[in-house]
Tab-separated table of C-alpha atoms in Angstrom:
chain	number	residue	atom	x	y	z
A	1	MET	CA	0.000	0.000	0.000
A	2	ALA	CA	1.240	3.509	-0.839
A	3	THR	CA	2.432	5.683	2.013
A	4	ILE	CA	0.619	8.833	3.111
A	5	ARG	CA	3.354	10.987	1.599
A	6	GLU	CA	3.026	9.260	-1.784
A	7	LEU	CA	-0.761	9.563	-1.717
A	8	ARG	CA	-0.613	13.264	-0.878
A	9	SER	CA	1.927	13.825	-3.666
A	10	ARG	CA	-0.381	12.100	-6.163
A	11	ILE	CA	-3.374	14.117	-4.936
A	12	LYS	CA	-1.451	17.372	-5.391
A	13	SER	CA	-0.414	16.337	-8.914
A	14	ILE	CA	-3.996	15.424	-9.825
A	15	GLN	CA	-5.246	18.747	-8.493
A	16	SER	CA	-2.766	20.597	-10.710
A	17	THR	CA	-3.846	18.584	-13.750
A	18	LYS	CA	-7.498	19.183	-12.866
A	19	LYS	CA	-6.947	22.956	-12.924
A	20	ILE	CA	-5.502	22.704	-16.442
A	21	THR	CA	-8.312	20.526	-17.803
A	22	LYS	CA	-10.959	22.734	-16.174
A	23	ALA	CA	-9.393	25.849	-17.707
A	24	GLN	CA	-9.286	24.169	-21.137
A	25	GLU	CA	-12.954	23.186	-20.748
A	26	LEU	CA	-13.980	26.753	-19.893
A	27	ILE	CA	-11.963	28.221	-22.789
A	28	ALA	CA	-13.473	25.762	-25.267
A	29	THR	CA	-16.977	26.460	-23.921
A	30	SER	CA	-16.516	30.207	-24.350
A	31	ARG	CA	-15.344	29.777	-27.959
A	32	ILE	CA	-18.046	27.375	-29.129
A	33	THR	CA	-20.777	30.011	-29.260
A	34	LYS	CA	-18.620	32.346	-31.340
A	35	ALA	CA	-17.614	29.510	-33.658
A	36	GLN	CA	-21.256	28.514	-34.129
A	37	GLY	CA	-22.108	32.127	-34.907
A	38	ARG	CA	-19.411	32.275	-37.594
A	39	VAL	CA	-20.742	29.075	-39.177
A	40	ALA	CA	-24.270	30.496	-39.232
A	41	ALA	CA	-23.035	33.833	-40.613
A	42	ALA	CA	-21.199	32.129	-43.507
A	43	ARG	CA	-24.179	30.051	-44.618
A	44	PRO	CA	-26.143	32.851	-46.402
A	45	TYR	CA	-23.131	33.683	-48.606
A	46	ALA	CA	-22.530	30.013	-49.393
A	47	LYS	CA	-26.206	29.524	-50.201
A	48	GLU	CA	-26.360	32.597	-52.437
A	49	ILE	CA	-23.182	31.847	-54.389
A	50	THR	CA	-24.437	28.277	-54.911
A	51	ARG	CA	-27.686	29.666	-56.292
A	52	VAL	CA	-25.845	32.069	-58.603
A	53	VAL	CA	-23.483	29.360	-59.875
A	54	THR	CA	-26.453	27.053	-60.518
A	55	THR	CA	-28.276	29.818	-62.401
A	56	LEU	CA	-25.209	30.570	-64.512
A	57	ALA	CA	-24.652	26.893	-65.253
A	58	ASN	CA	-28.249	26.558	-66.427
A	59	ALA	CA	-27.941	29.685	-68.573
A	60	SER	CA	-24.661	28.662	-70.178
A	61	THR	CA	-25.192	26.667	-73.343
A	62	SER	CA	-21.831	24.925	-73.234
A	63	LEU	CA	-20.354	23.807	-69.923
A	64	ASP	CA	-16.694	23.584	-70.856
A	65	SER	CA	-15.277	24.947	-67.608
A	66	PRO	CA	-12.659	22.578	-66.129
A	67	LEU	CA	-14.315	22.931	-62.733
A	68	LEU	CA	-17.579	21.530	-64.086
A	69	VAL	CA	-16.594	18.952	-66.695
A	70	GLU	CA	-15.638	15.394	-65.778
A	71	ARG	CA	-12.309	14.485	-67.362
A	72	GLU	CA	-12.047	11.317	-69.395
A	73	THR	CA	-8.871	10.152	-67.659
A	74	ARG	CA	-8.546	10.832	-63.950
A	75	ARG	CA	-5.136	9.742	-62.734
A	76	ARG	CA	-4.486	11.966	-59.710
A	77	ALA	CA	-6.834	13.146	-56.958
A	78	ALA	CA	-6.011	15.810	-54.371
A	79	VAL	CA	-7.277	15.189	-50.826
A	80	LEU	CA	-7.336	18.120	-48.392
A	81	VAL	CA	-7.417	16.919	-44.761
A	82	VAL	CA	-8.562	19.426	-42.107
A	83	THR	CA	-7.225	18.662	-38.612
A	84	SER	CA	-6.396	20.691	-35.497
A	85	ASP	CA	-3.182	22.443	-34.530
A	86	SER	CA	-3.281	21.224	-30.921
A	87	GLY	CA	-4.442	18.110	-29.112
A	88	GLN	CA	-6.620	17.528	-26.042
A	89	CYS	CA	-9.739	17.169	-28.191
A	90	GLY	CA	-10.559	13.481	-27.823
A	91	GLY	CA	-11.101	11.520	-31.012
A	92	TYR	CA	-11.528	14.606	-33.226
A	93	ASN	CA	-8.308	14.123	-35.221
A	94	SER	CA	-8.308	10.321	-35.197
A	95	ASN	CA	-11.841	10.223	-36.632
A	96	VAL	CA	-11.077	12.553	-39.537
A	97	LEU	CA	-7.788	10.748	-40.272
A	98	LYS	CA	-9.599	7.409	-40.256
A	99	GLU	CA	-12.118	8.786	-42.760
A	100	THR	CA	-9.211	10.034	-44.874
A	101	GLU	CA	-7.580	6.602	-44.917
A	102	GLU	CA	-10.824	5.069	-46.197
A	103	LEU	CA	-11.011	7.696	-48.956
A	104	LEU	CA	-7.371	7.090	-49.954
A	105	SER	CA	-8.021	3.352	-50.168
A	106	LEU	CA	-11.086	3.979	-52.331
A	107	LEU	CA	-9.163	6.256	-54.705
A	108	ARG	CA	-6.357	3.695	-55.057
A	109	SER	CA	-8.889	0.956	-55.800
A	110	GLU	CA	-10.231	3.152	-58.630
A	111	GLY	CA	-6.749	3.413	-60.125
A	112	LYS	CA	-6.145	7.013	-59.002
A	113	GLU	CA	-3.049	8.347	-57.295
A	114	PRO	CA	-4.042	10.309	-54.150
A	115	VAL	CA	-2.150	13.498	-53.346
A	116	VAL	CA	-2.462	14.523	-49.693
A	117	TYR	CA	-2.711	18.147	-48.544
A	118	VAL	CA	-3.039	18.883	-44.833
A	119	MET	CA	-4.371	21.733	-42.723
A	120	GLY	CA	-3.358	21.528	-39.060
A	121	ARG	CA	-0.208	20.421	-37.253
A	122	LYS	CA	-1.735	17.182	-35.961
A	123	GLY	CA	-2.495	15.876	-39.432
A	124	PHE	CA	0.922	16.908	-40.736
A	125	GLY	CA	2.602	15.186	-37.785
A	126	TYR	CA	0.554	12.049	-38.428
A	127	TYR	CA	1.847	11.673	-41.997
A	128	THR	CA	5.441	12.772	-41.371
A	129	PHE	CA	5.763	10.318	-38.468
A	130	ARG	CA	4.802	7.524	-40.874
A	131	ASP	CA	7.128	8.845	-43.618
A	132	ARG	CA	4.218	9.454	-45.988
A	133	PRO	CA	4.454	12.297	-48.511
A	134	VAL	CA	2.484	15.503	-48.033
A	135	ALA	CA	2.252	17.789	-51.059
A	136	ALA	CA	1.699	20.922	-48.944
A	137	ASN	CA	0.510	21.862	-45.471
A	138	TRP	CA	-0.900	24.917	-43.734
A	139	SER	CA	-1.310	25.445	-39.994
A	140	GLY	CA	-1.732	27.987	-37.215
A	141	PHE	CA	-5.419	28.881	-37.638
A	142	SER	CA	-7.488	25.777	-36.845
A	143	GLN	CA	-9.231	27.280	-33.805
A	144	GLN	CA	-10.127	30.679	-35.302
A	145	PRO	CA	-9.800	30.479	-39.106
A	146	LYS	CA	-10.089	33.544	-41.312
A	147	PHE	CA	-10.874	33.674	-45.002
A	148	SER	CA	-7.375	34.977	-45.695
A	149	ASP	CA	-5.925	31.884	-43.973
A	150	SER	CA	-7.487	29.606	-46.578
A	151	ALA	CA	-6.668	31.842	-49.567
A	152	GLU	CA	-3.207	30.347	-50.218
A	153	ALA	CA	-4.517	26.787	-49.960
A	154	VAL	CA	-7.440	27.558	-52.273
A	155	ARG	CA	-5.178	29.170	-54.861
A	156	HIS	CA	-2.802	26.224	-54.673
A	157	LEU	CA	-5.543	23.601	-55.039
A	158	VAL	CA	-7.512	25.401	-57.765
A	159	ASP	CA	-4.398	26.071	-59.865
A	160	SER	CA	-3.318	22.469	-59.447
A	161	PHE	CA	-6.754	21.240	-60.527
A	162	LEU	CA	-6.995	23.585	-63.509
A	163	ALA	CA	-3.579	22.384	-64.710
A	164	GLY	CA	-4.683	18.739	-64.643
A	165	SER	CA	-2.599	15.591	-64.330
A	166	GLY	CA	0.347	15.394	-66.673
A	167	GLU	CA	0.946	19.146	-66.439
A	168	ARG	CA	3.386	20.893	-64.124
A	169	VAL	CA	2.409	24.034	-62.238
A	170	PRO	CA	4.832	26.221	-60.212
A	171	LEU	CA	3.493	26.236	-56.651
A	172	PRO	CA	4.947	26.304	-53.121
A	173	GLY	CA	6.023	22.845	-51.998
A	174	ALA	CA	5.476	21.067	-48.683
A	175	HIS	CA	8.015	23.225	-46.841
A	176	GLY	CA	7.312	26.534	-48.550
A	177	GLU	CA	9.957	26.294	-51.271
A	178	GLN	CA	8.982	26.938	-54.874
A	179	ALA	CA	8.517	23.754	-56.874
A	180	ASP	CA	6.883	22.439	-60.010
A	181	ILE	CA	4.024	20.223	-58.857
A	182	GLU	CA	2.019	17.958	-61.114
A	183	GLY	CA	-1.654	18.852	-61.396
A	184	VAL	CA	-4.646	16.769	-60.314
A	185	ASP	CA	-7.953	15.718	-61.869
A	186	GLU	CA	-10.127	15.674	-58.746
A	187	LEU	CA	-10.286	17.657	-55.526
A	188	HIS	CA	-11.695	16.216	-52.290
A	189	VAL	CA	-11.842	17.656	-48.773
A	190	VAL	CA	-12.180	15.716	-45.516
A	191	TYR	CA	-13.362	17.721	-42.511
A	192	THR	CA	-15.556	17.419	-39.425
A	193	ARG	CA	-19.140	18.666	-39.638
A	194	PHE	CA	-20.606	20.217	-36.510
A	195	VAL	CA	-23.904	18.506	-35.687
A	196	SER	CA	-24.357	19.366	-32.006
A	197	MET	CA	-22.351	19.931	-28.848
A	198	LEU	CA	-22.043	16.163	-28.390
A	199	THR	CA	-21.905	15.027	-32.024
A	200	GLN	CA	-19.299	15.886	-34.648
A	201	LYS	CA	-19.229	13.826	-37.826
A	202	PRO	CA	-16.244	13.493	-40.205
A	203	VAL	CA	-17.410	13.870	-43.807
A	204	VAL	CA	-15.916	13.721	-47.303
A	205	ARG	CA	-16.879	16.230	-50.002
A	206	ARG	CA	-15.770	16.448	-53.614
A	207	MET	CA	-14.947	20.057	-54.384
A	208	ALA	CA	-14.101	19.625	-58.065
A	209	PRO	CA	-15.402	18.810	-60.562
A	210	ILE	CA	-18.447	20.533	-59.112
A	211	ASP	CA	-21.769	18.729	-59.239
A	212	VAL	CA	-24.296	21.268	-60.502
A	213	GLU	CA	-28.008	20.602	-60.071
A	214	PHE	CA	-29.739	21.779	-63.220
A	215	GLU	CA	-33.097	23.465	-62.840
A	216	VAL	CA	-35.727	22.396	-65.357
A	217	GLU	CA	-38.734	24.602	-65.953
A	218	GLN	CA	-41.921	22.556	-65.672
A	219	LEU	CA	-45.025	23.797	-67.529
A	220	LYS	CA	-48.307	22.007	-68.078
A	221	MET	CA	-49.336	22.260	-71.705
A	222	GLY	CA	-53.006	22.737	-72.449
A	223	ASP	CA	-54.830	22.357	-75.749
A	224	ASP	CA	-54.136	25.837	-77.016
A	225	ILE	CA	-52.420	27.778	-74.260
A	226	LEU	CA	-50.187	27.246	-71.268
A	227	GLU	CA	-52.261	26.307	-68.240
A	228	ASP	CA	-51.331	27.088	-64.662
A	229	ASP	CA	-50.034	24.219	-62.536
A	230	ALA	CA	-49.611	24.482	-58.777
A	231	ASN	CA	-46.637	22.121	-58.903
A	232	ALA	CA	-44.843	23.904	-61.741
A	233	VAL	CA	-41.348	25.228	-61.040
A	234	VAL	CA	-40.447	28.161	-63.238
A	235	GLY	CA	-37.256	30.098	-62.714
A	236	PRO	CA	-36.953	33.835	-63.308
A	237	GLU	CA	-35.594	35.130	-66.577
A	238	VAL	CA	-32.171	36.579	-65.919
A	239	GLU	CA	-29.931	38.675	-68.151
A	240	PHE	CA	-26.188	38.531	-67.555
A	241	GLU	CA	-23.610	41.211	-68.160
A	242	PRO	CA	-21.003	40.101	-69.172
A	243	GLU	CA	-21.868	36.705	-70.642
A	244	ALA	CA	-22.898	33.824	-68.409
A	245	LYS	CA	-19.824	31.765	-69.289
A	246	GLU	CA	-17.459	34.599	-68.392
A	247	LEU	CA	-19.210	35.138	-65.075
A	248	LEU	CA	-19.194	31.415	-64.389
A	249	ASP	CA	-15.450	31.138	-64.969
A	250	ALA	CA	-14.888	34.017	-62.536
A	251	LEU	CA	-17.249	32.713	-59.851
A	252	LEU	CA	-16.287	29.040	-59.795
A	253	PRO	CA	-12.942	29.581	-57.975
A	254	LYS	CA	-14.773	31.788	-55.461
A	255	TYR	CA	-17.337	29.041	-55.037
A	256	VAL	CA	-14.611	26.490	-54.241
A	257	ALA	CA	-13.032	28.997	-51.834
A	258	SER	CA	-16.335	29.500	-50.002
A	259	ARG	CA	-16.829	25.732	-49.695
A	260	ILE	CA	-13.341	25.195	-48.266
A	261	PHE	CA	-13.704	28.113	-45.849
A	262	ALA	CA	-17.080	26.740	-44.731
A	263	ALA	CA	-15.338	23.416	-44.046
A	264	LEU	CA	-12.756	25.238	-41.910
A	265	LEU	CA	-15.491	26.959	-39.890
A	266	GLU	CA	-17.340	23.684	-39.350
A	267	SER	CA	-14.101	22.013	-38.281
A	268	SER	CA	-13.300	24.862	-35.888
A	269	ALA	CA	-16.672	24.561	-34.144
A	270	SER	CA	-16.279	20.773	-34.033
A	271	GLU	CA	-12.790	21.077	-32.545
A	272	HIS	CA	-13.996	23.322	-29.717
A	273	ALA	CA	-16.949	21.046	-28.984
A	274	ALA	CA	-14.741	17.943	-28.989
A	275	ARG	CA	-12.163	19.638	-26.732
A	276	ARG	CA	-14.884	20.722	-24.305
A	277	THR	CA	-16.255	17.180	-24.108
A	278	ALA	CA	-12.797	15.656	-23.669
A	279	MET	CA	-11.705	18.164	-21.036
A	280	LYS	CA	-14.962	17.793	-19.103
A	281	ALA	CA	-14.475	14.023	-19.030
A	282	ALA	CA	-10.859	14.509	-17.903
A	283	THR	CA	-11.943	16.912	-15.154
A	284	ASP	CA	-14.623	14.501	-13.923
A	285	ASN	CA	-12.131	11.635	-13.913
A	286	ALA	CA	-9.627	13.748	-11.989
A	287	THR	CA	-12.300	14.600	-9.407
A	288	GLU	CA	-13.196	10.931	-8.919
A	289	LEU	CA	-9.537	9.907	-8.661
A	290	GLU	CA	-8.893	12.709	-6.172
A	291	LYS	CA	-11.758	11.458	-3.995
A	292	THR	CA	-10.485	7.869	-4.141
A	293	LEU	CA	-6.935	8.838	-3.216
A	294	SER	CA	-8.208	11.131	-0.438
A	295	ARG	CA	-10.139	8.204	1.087
A	296	GLN	CA	-7.025	6.029	0.891
A	297	ALA	CA	-4.911	8.761	2.492
A	298	ASN	CA	-7.468	9.287	5.272
A	299	ALA	CA	-7.660	5.538	5.908
A	300	ALA	CA	-3.873	5.288	6.050
A	301	ARG	CA	-3.673	8.294	8.374
A	302	GLN	CA	-6.369	6.863	10.641
A	303	ALA	CA	-4.561	3.510	10.783
A	304	GLN	CA	-1.350	5.302	11.676
A	305	ILE	CA	-3.095	7.262	14.462
A	306	THR	CA	-4.689	4.070	15.823
A	307	GLN	CA	-1.326	2.357	15.861
A	308	GLU	CA	0.271	5.308	17.695
A	309	ILE	CA	-2.531	5.289	20.309
A	310	SER	CA	-2.087	1.541	20.812
A	311	GLU	CA	1.640	2.002	21.315
A	312	ILE	CA	1.055	4.772	23.875
A	313	VAL	CA	-1.476	2.689	25.808
A	314	GLY	CA	0.858	-0.287	25.761
A	315	GLY	CA	3.702	1.861	27.086
A	316	VAL	CA	1.548	3.245	29.930
A	317	GLU	CA	0.502	-0.261	30.981
A	318	ALA	CA	4.114	-1.427	30.924
A	319	LEU	CA	5.191	1.457	33.175
A	320	ALA	CA	2.284	0.763	35.575
A	321	ASN	CA	3.292	-2.890	35.934
């Protein structure tokens, strides 16, 4: 059995750890609301630019934009993995990395060469520790991302996709040096979607080529004239200046940028929620362990006192005899 001094030393250590985990829990709790607000604030822009891109795609007679057209041969696929810069967030990083591994296996089974890009120090450390190549990485903004933080990554990924496999494009390499990197034919992103305070789900999205939902005007034809139909869906007639194709080419990179930034915001909110849950569990465990060790220390102290009293009584009786 541990001595009283050892038990008290362990209790003091646990109390120090408990202060850290409690502080981390409070910090994460205070940031979740702001992160949720940023996610909600970004949704109207994402919804509107999606609507505009869909309208332009429907208006354009020939969809020959590289971001919209499926390529006949798809040899390389870029995979952007969004992780955190710091730990203490439970299974947040392991879940998204597990989802990434499944995607990489799927791409290899389809005969495509996956090219990994990473956001966050934890993801970069995961691949470098296993000596696996990373085309480029960005970090330092996982908890409070800004649109400017994702701009370099978006430019890198879009330029690489527009170049296509078999072509070389001058872009910053994995460690910031300038290098000629071969292009890709697909662009995927793996991030964590914020569902609730207790649920965060890792998801995979294909950013390019973009899947556009075409709107079809539905009219009920009568004998001589067009008749009204309550279920008809008729879009407004829109005139574009400049041409729809020119606008579409300009908006598609912005659309990809908004999707990637939305993924960063979702991941940020998920990271704070996961850290709060993990730190709360750690604090509760520390409290229970502190109580258990305190009972053991009290029992040991009481046994020591009882033994000392017995020795004193025995000594008194010996002197009396």
